mmCIF file of C-alpha atoms in Angstrom:
data_model
loop_
_atom_site.group_PDB
_atom_site.id
_atom_site.type_symbol
_atom_site.label_atom_id
_atom_site.label_comp_id
_atom_site.label_asym_id
_atom_site.label_seq_id
_atom_site.Cartn_x
_atom_site.Cartn_y
_atom_site.Cartn_z
ATOM 1 C CA UNK A 78 -69.683 -14.779 -10.874
ATOM 2 C CA UNK A 79 -66.765 -12.590 -10.088
ATOM 3 C CA UNK A 80 -63.417 -14.340 -10.089
ATOM 4 C CA UNK A 81 -61.204 -13.959 -7.112
ATOM 5 C CA UNK A 82 -57.607 -12.932 -7.564
ATOM 6 C CA UNK A 83 -54.833 -14.286 -5.401
ATOM 7 C CA UNK A 84 -53.670 -11.855 -2.740
ATOM 8 C CA UNK A 85 -50.709 -9.730 -3.800
ATOM 9 C CA UNK A 86 -47.351 -11.276 -3.086
ATOM 10 C CA UNK A 87 -45.804 -9.694 -0.085
ATOM 11 C CA UNK A 88 -43.875 -10.413 2.987
ATOM 12 C CA UNK A 89 -46.861 -11.235 5.082
ATOM 13 C CA UNK A 90 -47.436 -9.368 8.292
ATOM 14 C CA UNK A 91 -45.354 -6.275 8.855
ATOM 15 C CA UNK A 92 -41.971 -7.067 10.369
ATOM 16 C CA UNK A 93 -39.142 -4.899 11.607
ATOM 17 C CA UNK A 94 -36.251 -3.804 9.395
ATOM 18 C CA UNK A 95 -33.894 -6.351 11.002
ATOM 19 C CA UNK A 96 -36.187 -9.246 10.034
ATOM 20 C CA UNK A 97 -36.432 -7.881 6.453
ATOM 21 C CA UNK A 98 -32.625 -7.675 6.305
ATOM 22 C CA UNK A 99 -32.162 -11.320 7.321
ATOM 23 C CA UNK A 100 -34.925 -12.367 4.932
ATOM 24 C CA UNK A 101 -33.146 -10.587 2.065
ATOM 25 C CA UNK A 102 -29.887 -12.307 2.975
ATOM 26 C CA UNK A 103 -31.544 -15.749 2.987
ATOM 27 C CA UNK A 104 -33.168 -15.175 -0.418
ATOM 28 C CA UNK A 105 -29.931 -13.984 -2.020
ATOM 29 C CA UNK A 106 -28.118 -16.740 -3.896
ATOM 30 C CA UNK A 107 -24.365 -17.296 -3.527
ATOM 31 C CA UNK A 108 -23.490 -15.560 -6.787
ATOM 32 C CA UNK A 109 -25.356 -12.389 -5.752
ATOM 33 C CA UNK A 110 -23.721 -12.479 -2.324
ATOM 34 C CA UNK A 111 -20.206 -12.828 -3.830
ATOM 35 C CA UNK A 112 -20.983 -9.989 -6.233
ATOM 36 C CA UNK A 113 -22.096 -7.710 -3.408
ATOM 37 C CA UNK A 114 -19.046 -8.591 -1.266
ATOM 38 C CA UNK A 115 -16.763 -7.797 -4.240
ATOM 39 C CA UNK A 116 -18.672 -4.553 -4.800
ATOM 40 C CA UNK A 117 -18.102 -3.598 -1.156
ATOM 41 C CA UNK A 118 -14.387 -4.483 -1.428
ATOM 42 C CA UNK A 119 -14.079 -2.289 -4.547
ATOM 43 C CA UNK A 120 -15.623 0.667 -2.721
ATOM 44 C CA UNK A 121 -13.214 0.280 0.213
ATOM 45 C CA UNK A 122 -10.149 -0.162 -2.019
ATOM 46 C CA UNK A 123 -11.172 2.851 -4.145
ATOM 47 C CA UNK A 124 -11.417 5.009 -1.025
ATOM 48 C CA UNK A 125 -7.966 3.833 0.102
ATOM 49 C CA UNK A 126 -6.464 4.571 -3.322
ATOM 50 C CA UNK A 127 -7.958 8.085 -3.322
ATOM 51 C CA UNK A 128 -6.533 8.677 0.187
ATOM 52 C CA UNK A 129 -3.048 7.449 -0.816
ATOM 53 C CA UNK A 130 -3.226 9.605 -3.964
ATOM 54 C CA UNK A 131 -4.028 12.675 -1.853
ATOM 55 C CA UNK A 132 -1.031 11.890 0.378
ATOM 56 C CA UNK A 133 1.269 11.849 -2.662
ATOM 57 C CA UNK A 134 -0.218 15.004 -4.222
ATOM 58 C CA UNK A 135 -0.231 17.098 -1.019
ATOM 59 C CA UNK A 136 2.993 15.804 0.546
ATOM 60 C CA UNK A 137 1.146 15.425 3.865
ATOM 61 C CA UNK A 138 0.649 12.168 5.752
ATOM 62 C CA UNK A 139 -2.838 13.443 6.662
ATOM 63 C CA UNK A 140 -4.156 15.641 3.833
ATOM 64 C CA UNK A 141 -7.537 16.130 5.530
ATOM 65 C CA UNK A 142 -8.063 16.611 9.281
ATOM 66 C CA UNK A 143 -10.940 17.624 11.537
ATOM 67 C CA UNK A 144 -10.576 20.383 14.139
ATOM 68 C CA UNK A 145 -11.402 18.694 17.452
ATOM 69 C CA UNK A 146 -11.198 21.632 19.890
ATOM 70 C CA UNK A 147 -12.047 25.307 20.094
ATOM 71 C CA UNK A 148 -8.438 26.437 20.597
ATOM 72 C CA UNK A 149 -8.273 28.081 17.144
ATOM 73 C CA UNK A 150 -11.517 30.054 17.325
ATOM 74 C CA UNK A 151 -12.464 32.333 15.616
ATOM 75 C CA UNK A 152 -10.246 31.160 12.699
ATOM 76 C CA UNK A 153 -11.476 27.544 12.887
ATOM 77 C CA UNK A 154 -14.278 26.011 14.917
ATOM 78 C CA UNK A 155 -14.761 22.521 16.300
ATOM 79 C CA UNK A 156 -15.850 20.259 13.436
ATOM 80 C CA UNK A 157 -14.250 22.251 10.607
ATOM 81 C CA UNK A 158 -12.568 20.102 7.959
ATOM 82 C CA UNK A 159 -9.060 21.314 7.057
ATOM 83 C CA UNK A 160 -7.193 20.625 3.818
ATOM 84 C CA UNK A 161 -3.439 20.371 4.307
ATOM 85 C CA UNK A 162 -0.277 20.402 2.228
ATOM 86 C CA UNK A 163 3.260 19.825 3.438
ATOM 87 C CA UNK A 164 5.799 20.648 0.753
ATOM 88 C CA UNK A 165 9.212 20.619 2.433
ATOM 89 C CA UNK A 166 10.616 23.312 0.114
ATOM 90 C CA UNK A 167 8.112 25.901 1.390
ATOM 91 C CA UNK A 168 9.514 27.772 4.398
ATOM 92 C CA UNK A 169 7.411 27.933 7.557
ATOM 93 C CA UNK A 170 6.544 31.524 8.444
ATOM 94 C CA UNK A 171 5.058 33.275 11.475
ATOM 95 C CA UNK A 172 1.294 33.592 11.197
ATOM 96 C CA UNK A 173 0.905 30.325 9.288
ATOM 97 C CA UNK A 174 -1.460 27.680 10.678
ATOM 98 C CA UNK A 175 0.198 24.282 11.014
ATOM 99 C CA UNK A 176 -0.880 20.827 12.117
ATOM 100 C CA UNK A 177 1.821 19.144 14.189
ATOM 101 C CA UNK A 178 2.411 15.977 16.167
ATOM 102 C CA UNK A 179 4.073 15.902 19.558
ATOM 103 C CA UNK A 180 5.793 12.831 20.951
ATOM 104 C CA UNK A 181 3.515 11.161 23.497
ATOM 105 C CA UNK A 182 0.281 12.475 21.932
ATOM 106 C CA UNK A 183 -1.708 10.485 19.386
ATOM 107 C CA UNK A 184 -3.855 13.322 18.028
ATOM 108 C CA UNK A 185 -2.250 16.093 15.937
ATOM 109 C CA UNK A 186 -2.730 19.720 17.058
ATOM 110 C CA UNK A 187 -3.844 22.626 14.837
ATOM 111 C CA UNK A 188 -2.257 25.936 15.947
ATOM 112 C CA UNK A 189 -0.664 29.099 14.573
ATOM 113 C CA UNK A 190 3.095 29.713 14.325
ATOM 114 C CA UNK A 191 3.925 32.770 16.460
ATOM 115 C CA UNK A 192 7.753 32.805 16.544
ATOM 116 C CA UNK A 193 10.484 31.547 14.190
ATOM 117 C CA UNK A 194 14.178 30.959 14.822
ATOM 118 C CA UNK A 195 16.046 30.425 11.563
ATOM 119 C CA UNK A 196 19.734 29.471 11.651
ATOM 120 C CA UNK A 197 22.279 30.251 8.957
ATOM 121 C CA UNK A 198 22.369 26.594 7.872
ATOM 122 C CA UNK A 199 18.642 26.763 7.079
ATOM 123 C CA UNK A 200 17.369 24.863 10.130
ATOM 124 C CA UNK A 201 14.158 26.328 11.509
ATOM 125 C CA UNK A 202 12.692 26.099 14.982
ATOM 126 C CA UNK A 203 9.322 27.618 15.769
ATOM 127 C CA UNK A 204 6.783 28.151 18.524
ATOM 128 C CA UNK A 205 3.001 27.735 18.174
ATOM 129 C CA UNK A 206 -0.093 28.935 20.006
ATOM 130 C CA UNK A 207 -3.837 28.483 19.642
ATOM 131 C CA UNK A 208 -5.595 31.738 18.730
ATOM 132 C CA UNK A 209 -8.087 31.156 21.552
ATOM 133 C CA UNK A 210 -5.441 30.151 24.132
ATOM 134 C CA UNK A 211 -3.861 32.483 26.694
ATOM 135 C CA UNK A 212 -0.352 30.978 26.520
ATOM 136 C CA UNK A 213 1.922 29.410 23.908
ATOM 137 C CA UNK A 214 2.167 25.643 23.343
ATOM 138 C CA UNK A 215 5.324 24.894 25.325
ATOM 139 C CA UNK A 216 3.132 23.114 27.887
ATOM 140 C CA UNK A 217 1.869 20.784 25.120
ATOM 141 C CA UNK A 218 5.302 19.824 23.766
ATOM 142 C CA UNK A 219 7.168 16.841 25.208
ATOM 143 C CA UNK A 220 9.055 17.486 28.444
ATOM 144 C CA UNK A 221 12.144 19.604 27.853
ATOM 145 C CA UNK A 222 11.076 20.626 24.333
ATOM 146 C CA UNK A 223 10.724 24.390 23.836
ATOM 147 C CA UNK A 224 10.463 24.563 20.036
ATOM 148 C CA UNK A 225 9.042 22.542 17.156
ATOM 149 C CA UNK A 226 11.013 21.586 14.073
ATOM 150 C CA UNK A 227 9.941 20.939 10.485
ATOM 151 C CA UNK A 228 9.914 17.181 11.139
ATOM 152 C CA UNK A 229 7.060 17.682 13.659
ATOM 153 C CA UNK A 230 4.746 19.240 11.045
ATOM 154 C CA UNK A 231 2.029 17.024 9.549
ATOM 155 C CA UNK A 232 0.736 19.752 7.253
ATOM 156 C CA UNK A 233 -0.209 23.372 6.776
ATOM 157 C CA UNK A 234 -3.789 24.569 6.479
ATOM 158 C CA UNK A 235 -4.617 25.608 2.902
ATOM 159 C CA UNK A 236 -8.407 25.595 3.036
ATOM 160 C CA UNK A 237 -11.368 24.430 5.096
ATOM 161 C CA UNK A 238 -15.031 23.450 5.025
ATOM 162 C CA UNK A 239 -16.970 24.626 8.087
ATOM 163 C CA UNK A 240 -18.572 22.006 10.375
ATOM 164 C CA UNK A 241 -18.352 19.141 7.825
ATOM 165 C CA UNK A 242 -16.256 17.127 10.288
ATOM 166 C CA UNK A 243 -18.937 17.082 13.006
ATOM 167 C CA UNK A 244 -19.820 13.520 11.927
ATOM 168 C CA UNK A 245 -16.278 12.453 12.883
ATOM 169 C CA UNK A 246 -16.574 14.157 16.274
ATOM 170 C CA UNK A 247 -19.939 12.483 16.934
ATOM 171 C CA UNK A 248 -18.483 9.084 15.981
ATOM 172 C CA UNK A 249 -15.528 9.642 18.368
ATOM 173 C CA UNK A 250 -17.769 10.833 21.212
ATOM 174 C CA UNK A 251 -20.353 8.058 20.720
ATOM 175 C CA UNK A 252 -18.646 4.813 19.562
ATOM 176 C CA UNK A 253 -21.981 2.931 19.398
ATOM 177 C CA UNK A 254 -23.178 5.416 16.774
ATOM 178 C CA UNK A 255 -20.032 4.730 14.724
ATOM 179 C CA UNK A 256 -20.590 0.946 14.734
ATOM 180 C CA UNK A 257 -24.288 1.335 13.940
ATOM 181 C CA UNK A 258 -23.492 3.635 11.000
ATOM 182 C CA UNK A 259 -20.846 1.230 9.666
ATOM 183 C CA UNK A 260 -23.258 -1.718 10.004
ATOM 184 C CA UNK A 261 -26.019 0.137 8.127
ATOM 185 C CA UNK A 262 -23.633 1.193 5.342
ATOM 186 C CA UNK A 263 -22.227 -2.339 5.021
ATOM 187 C CA UNK A 264 -25.706 -3.867 4.918
ATOM 188 C CA UNK A 265 -26.825 -1.349 2.304
ATOM 189 C CA UNK A 266 -23.883 -2.113 0.018
ATOM 190 C CA UNK A 267 -24.278 -5.891 0.456
ATOM 191 C CA UNK A 268 -28.041 -5.902 -0.100
ATOM 192 C CA UNK A 269 -28.283 -3.255 -2.822
ATOM 193 C CA UNK A 270 -29.481 -4.861 -6.010
ATOM 194 C CA UNK A 271 -28.608 -3.655 -9.458
ATOM 195 C CA UNK A 272 -31.609 -2.127 -11.220
#
C-alpha cells in the first residue's frame, strides 16, 4: 500500500498581497518586529546623514535638485537631476546656470545669468533668464526687485543626469502614487527577513 504524504505546507487558498502582508505581520514575533523597525530607522538616518554631508561638502543648501519646467531647454529638460555647488568665494559670471530662490516662491528656479553688475566694493547684482523664455526673469522676482544678489543663490549647476528626476515629478503630480510607493517601501523594509 502506498503511503500518503501530508499536503505541502502553504498558505491555503490564494489570497491577495494585502492579506499576505497582514499574515506576515501577525506571524512575526516582537523581537523581529523591533529589529525591522530599527533597520528601517537606520536606513532613514543614513540617508539624512548622507544628505547633510553633501550640504557641507558642496556648500549648497540643496546639493541636488530636479528641473521641474522646460524653461531651460535645450540645456536641461524637465526631470533632469542637477548637481549643485555654492562656494561663496567663486564669483558669479554671465553664462553660468544658477539655482535661486525668490521671496514669496517656495520652489527654487534654475536659469542662466545673462547680466552682471559688479561694484568696486565687490558686491554683485545679476539678472537671469531661462534659455527657452522670451524675456528675462524680472517678472519672477519679488515686486520692486530688478536684480538678484549672491544671497539669493541656492547653488550653481556643475553636472546633471538626464530624466532621473522624473520619479520626483510623478510623485508631485500624483500624490497618491507617492504615498503608495512609500507604503510599499516601508512594508518591504519591515517585512524583509535576513537570509
